[in-house]
Amino acid sequence: MTQKPNVKNTDYFIRAERSIPSGVTSTGRVRETPLAFQRAAGSHLTDLDGNDYVDCVMGLGPIVIGHGETAIVDAVRRKLDRSILLAAEDPDAATLAERIIATVPSADRVIFANSGSEAVHAALRVARAATGRTKILKFEGHYHGWIDPMHTSTNGVTPAPLNDEGLVKQTPGAPGEPDQTNTLLVTKWNDSAAFDRVLSSHGEEIAAVIMEPIPFNFGAFRPAPGYLEHVRAECTRRGIILIFDEVVSGVRVAPGGAQEYLGVTPDITVLAKAIAGGFTLAAVAGTEAAMSPLIERRLRHSGTYNANPISLAAGVATFELMSHMPELHETLEHVGSALEEGITTVSARQGIPLIVNRVGSALQVFAGIDENPTSYDASMMSDRELVGRVFDGMAEYGAFAAPRGLIFLCARHTDSDIERVLTALDRSLEGITASI
């Protein structure tokens, strides 16, 4: 069954493009089929034309339980009756910090920000203050927000070869971005030998090593056995702060994030997305030693909207709700596994085999390759244009999915939702095979 004609959606984007570049407020929302939504509930979305979709994007990760959870919405409504913005402290800040400390292995102290990009820069500032060093080591393809200098060699750039020092040539994330080589180093992830070469040459200059412990922004695969343990040991040995960017993986893969899931604890963790059930909130959670510049007041952390009462209320309610859902991650694993199996079966039947990498309820789909990628270089061999056509085409049949092939599911997805997504995939692939 196809959707109603795309009339109001199209009219909206014609209007929006007169005032907003490309008609979207985040570039990742550009797609062949223009869609805008008037309602989200549970695992479903309703567009401006009244069409219903199974949501496979979930706000790009923040919605782990479901859209419009009553407990979270009610907590926010209660807070709205009392305060919106204070420029002073709200007691929910300590309550939420305590919840994070009780859940995230690296957390002895917590500060708040508003977005993952902001929180990454707060974490880097803390690391530099704690070590007295200036350089940061990141990994090619890993995404840590859109702010300089971390918007360098990010997901989507053409992979570069390693040099003798274990580094790759840096690729600016946007035209006109300045050269970052004085403060930033970039190497390949999942490559212990390359990592060791970088540290041999630059170890005494590096304040922090930052990574996505599970790189959801390009591959959704686990690190090689022993890799994270090796990085952890070397950072400890050389006095380097290890930062896990868990903006995506935090809460989603386990209550304590990827560090709990993988069994390796960083010095500092960056959290955002899922910690407030879809409301704007981010956090930096670190060990007492790593956070000492803040504890000792040698470093400032400022922001008008930091720990605003509305987001705090949503965050406290989210953690409280999760505490009453002991089977949350078992449910997420179930729906993720069912969708992974279905994608493999449906695509093989249609003669366009798709490869799926999955960790829990997050899946990355690839096309045109023969095996699951375990590196950035391998993931970039995927036929991204074909994946985009397949996923964009699913909207016509009632499944909203990001053209980049990254899928997020939530606890409110049902078996019938998964069946509907697979039917939409089947129809989309059928249309593509018919046109070949």
CSV table of C-alpha atoms in Angstrom, one decimal, residues 38-232:
chain,number,residue,atom,x,y,z
A,38,GLN,CA,3.3,17.0,12.2
A,39,ARG,CA,3.3,14.3,14.9
A,40,ALA,CA,5.5,11.6,16.5
A,41,ALA,CA,4.2,8.9,18.8
A,42,GLY,CA,5.8,5.6,20.0
A,43,SER,CA,7.6,4.2,16.9
A,44,HIS,CA,5.5,6.2,14.3
A,45,LEU,CA,5.5,9.5,12.5
A,46,THR,CA,2.7,11.4,10.7
A,47,ASP,CA,3.6,13.7,7.8
A,48,LEU,CA,1.9,16.9,6.7
A,49,ASP,CA,-0.3,14.9,4.3
A,50,GLY,CA,-1.5,12.6,7.1
A,51,ASN,CA,0.6,9.6,6.0
A,52,ASP,CA,1.8,7.2,8.8
A,53,TYR,CA,5.4,5.9,8.8
A,54,VAL,CA,7.3,3.5,10.9
A,55,ASP,CA,10.2,5.6,12.1
A,56,CYS,CA,13.7,4.0,11.5
A,57,VAL,CA,15.6,7.2,12.3
A,58,MET,CA,14.4,8.0,15.8
A,59,GLY,CA,15.8,11.5,15.8
A,60,LEU,CA,19.1,10.0,14.6
A,61,GLY,CA,19.5,8.2,17.9
A,62,PRO,CA,18.1,10.1,20.9
A,63,ILE,CA,14.8,8.2,21.0
A,64,VAL,CA,15.6,4.9,22.6
A,65,ILE,CA,12.3,4.2,24.4
A,66,GLY,CA,9.8,5.9,22.1
A,67,HIS,CA,8.5,9.2,20.9
A,68,GLY,CA,6.3,11.2,23.3
A,69,GLU,CA,6.8,9.0,26.4
A,70,THR,CA,4.1,10.0,28.9
A,71,ALA,CA,6.5,10.0,31.9
A,72,ILE,CA,8.9,12.3,30.2
A,73,VAL,CA,6.3,14.7,28.7
A,74,ASP,CA,4.5,15.0,32.1
A,75,ALA,CA,7.8,15.8,33.9
A,76,VAL,CA,8.5,18.5,31.4
A,77,ARG,CA,5.0,20.0,31.7
A,78,ARG,CA,5.4,20.1,35.5
A,79,LYS,CA,8.7,21.9,35.2
A,80,LEU,CA,7.3,24.4,32.7
A,81,ASP,CA,4.8,25.5,35.4
A,82,ARG,CA,7.8,26.3,37.7
A,83,SER,CA,10.7,27.5,35.6
A,84,ILE,CA,12.1,27.7,32.1
A,85,LEU,CA,15.5,29.3,32.5
A,86,LEU,CA,17.2,30.5,35.7
A,87,ALA,CA,20.9,31.5,35.2
A,88,ALA,CA,21.2,29.7,38.6
A,89,GLU,CA,21.1,26.1,39.7
A,90,ASP,CA,18.1,23.7,39.5
A,91,PRO,CA,18.3,20.7,42.0
A,92,ASP,CA,17.6,18.4,39.1
A,93,ALA,CA,21.2,19.0,38.0
A,94,ALA,CA,22.6,17.1,41.0
A,95,THR,CA,19.8,14.4,40.6
A,96,LEU,CA,20.7,13.7,37.0
A,97,ALA,CA,24.5,13.9,37.7
A,98,GLU,CA,24.0,11.3,40.4
A,99,ARG,CA,22.0,9.0,38.0
A,100,ILE,CA,24.8,9.3,35.4
A,101,ILE,CA,27.5,8.6,38.0
A,102,ALA,CA,25.6,5.5,39.1
A,103,THR,CA,25.3,4.2,35.5
A,104,VAL,CA,28.4,5.3,33.5
A,105,PRO,CA,31.7,3.6,34.6
A,106,SER,CA,33.9,6.6,33.9
A,107,ALA,CA,31.8,9.1,35.8
A,108,ASP,CA,32.9,10.5,39.1
A,109,ARG,CA,31.9,14.1,38.2
A,110,VAL,CA,29.5,15.5,35.5
A,111,ILE,CA,29.1,18.8,33.8
A,112,PHE,CA,26.3,19.7,31.4
A,113,ALA,CA,26.1,21.3,27.9
A,114,ASN,CA,23.5,21.5,25.2
A,115,SER,CA,24.8,19.4,22.3
A,116,GLY,CA,27.3,16.8,21.5
A,117,SER,CA,29.5,19.2,19.6
A,118,GLU,CA,29.6,21.5,22.6
A,119,ALA,CA,30.3,18.7,25.0
A,120,VAL,CA,33.2,17.4,22.9
A,121,HIS,CA,34.9,20.8,23.1
A,122,ALA,CA,34.3,21.0,26.8
A,123,ALA,CA,35.9,17.5,27.1
A,124,LEU,CA,38.9,18.6,25.0
A,125,ARG,CA,39.4,21.7,27.1
A,126,VAL,CA,39.3,19.7,30.3
A,127,ALA,CA,41.9,17.2,28.9
A,128,ARG,CA,44.3,20.0,27.9
A,129,ALA,CA,44.0,21.7,31.3
A,130,ALA,CA,44.5,18.4,33.1
A,131,THR,CA,47.6,17.4,31.0
A,132,GLY,CA,49.2,20.8,30.1
A,133,ARG,CA,49.4,19.5,26.5
A,134,THR,CA,47.8,20.8,23.4
A,135,LYS,CA,47.5,18.2,20.7
A,136,ILE,CA,44.5,15.9,20.1
A,137,LEU,CA,44.5,12.6,18.3
A,138,LYS,CA,41.4,11.6,16.5
A,139,PHE,CA,40.5,8.9,14.0
A,140,GLU,CA,39.7,9.1,10.3
A,141,GLY,CA,35.9,8.9,9.7
A,142,HIS,CA,34.9,9.4,13.3
A,143,TYR,CA,32.4,12.3,13.8
A,144,HIS,CA,32.7,14.5,16.9
A,145,GLY,CA,30.5,17.4,15.8
A,146,TRP,CA,30.6,20.2,13.3
A,147,ILE,CA,32.9,22.7,15.2
A,148,ASP,CA,36.6,23.3,14.3
A,149,PRO,CA,39.0,21.6,14.7
A,150,MET,CA,37.1,18.3,15.1
A,151,HIS,CA,35.2,18.7,11.9
A,152,THR,CA,38.3,17.3,10.1
A,153,SER,CA,38.7,14.0,8.3
A,154,THR,CA,35.2,13.2,9.4
A,155,ASN,CA,32.7,10.6,8.0
A,156,GLY,CA,32.4,10.8,4.3
A,157,VAL,CA,35.9,11.9,3.3
A,158,THR,CA,37.9,9.8,1.0
A,159,PRO,CA,40.3,7.6,3.0
A,160,ALA,CA,43.9,8.7,3.0
A,161,PRO,CA,47.0,6.5,3.2
A,162,LEU,CA,49.1,6.3,6.4
A,163,ASN,CA,52.5,7.9,6.4
A,164,ASP,CA,55.6,6.7,8.3
A,165,GLU,CA,54.4,8.2,11.5
A,166,GLY,CA,51.1,6.4,11.4
A,167,LEU,CA,49.2,9.6,10.4
A,168,VAL,CA,46.9,10.4,7.5
A,169,LYS,CA,46.7,13.6,5.6
A,170,GLN,CA,43.9,15.7,7.1
A,171,THR,CA,40.8,16.6,5.0
A,172,PRO,CA,38.9,19.7,6.0
A,173,GLY,CA,35.3,19.2,6.7
A,174,ALA,CA,34.2,22.3,4.8
A,175,PRO,CA,35.6,24.8,2.3
A,176,GLY,CA,37.7,27.4,4.0
A,177,GLU,CA,38.4,25.6,7.2
A,178,PRO,CA,41.9,26.4,8.4
A,179,ASP,CA,44.8,23.9,8.6
A,180,GLN,CA,44.6,22.1,12.0
A,181,THR,CA,47.9,20.2,11.9
A,182,ASN,CA,49.4,22.3,14.8
A,183,THR,CA,46.7,21.0,17.2
A,184,LEU,CA,45.2,17.9,15.6
A,185,LEU,CA,46.6,14.5,14.6
A,186,VAL,CA,44.6,11.9,12.6
A,187,THR,CA,45.2,8.2,12.3
A,188,LYS,CA,43.3,5.0,11.3
A,189,TRP,CA,41.0,3.4,13.9
A,190,ASN,CA,41.2,-0.3,14.8
A,191,ASP,CA,44.9,-0.3,13.8
A,192,SER,CA,47.2,-0.8,16.8
A,193,ALA,CA,50.4,-0.5,14.8
A,194,ALA,CA,49.4,2.9,13.4
A,195,PHE,CA,48.4,4.1,16.9
A,196,ASP,CA,51.7,3.0,18.3
A,197,ARG,CA,53.7,4.8,15.6
A,198,VAL,CA,51.8,8.0,16.3
A,199,LEU,CA,52.5,7.8,20.0
A,200,SER,CA,56.2,7.0,19.4
A,201,SER,CA,56.5,10.3,17.6
A,202,HIS,CA,54.0,12.6,19.3
A,203,GLY,CA,53.1,10.9,22.6
A,204,GLU,CA,54.5,13.6,24.8
A,205,GLU,CA,52.5,16.3,23.0
A,206,ILE,CA,49.1,14.6,23.0
A,207,ALA,CA,46.6,15.8,25.6
A,208,ALA,CA,43.7,13.5,24.5
A,209,VAL,CA,42.8,10.6,22.3
A,210,ILE,CA,39.2,10.8,21.3
A,211,MET,CA,37.1,8.2,19.5
A,212,GLU,CA,33.7,6.7,18.9
A,213,PRO,CA,34.2,3.4,20.8
A,214,ILE,CA,31.6,2.0,18.4
A,215,PRO,CA,31.8,4.1,15.2
A,216,PHE,CA,28.1,4.4,14.4
A,217,ASN,CA,28.7,7.4,12.2
A,218,PHE,CA,30.2,5.3,9.4
A,219,GLY,CA,30.2,1.6,10.2
A,220,ALA,CA,28.4,0.3,13.4
A,221,PHE,CA,31.0,-2.3,14.1
A,222,ARG,CA,32.9,-3.4,17.2
A,223,PRO,CA,36.6,-2.8,17.7
A,224,ALA,CA,39.0,-5.6,17.0
A,225,PRO,CA,39.7,-7.9,20.0
A,226,GLY,CA,42.2,-6.2,22.3
A,227,TYR,CA,42.3,-2.9,20.4
A,228,LEU,CA,40.5,-0.7,23.0
A,229,GLU,CA,42.4,-2.4,25.8
A,230,HIS,CA,45.7,-1.6,24.0
A,231,VAL,CA,44.7,2.1,23.5
A,232,ARG,CA,43.6,2.3,27.1
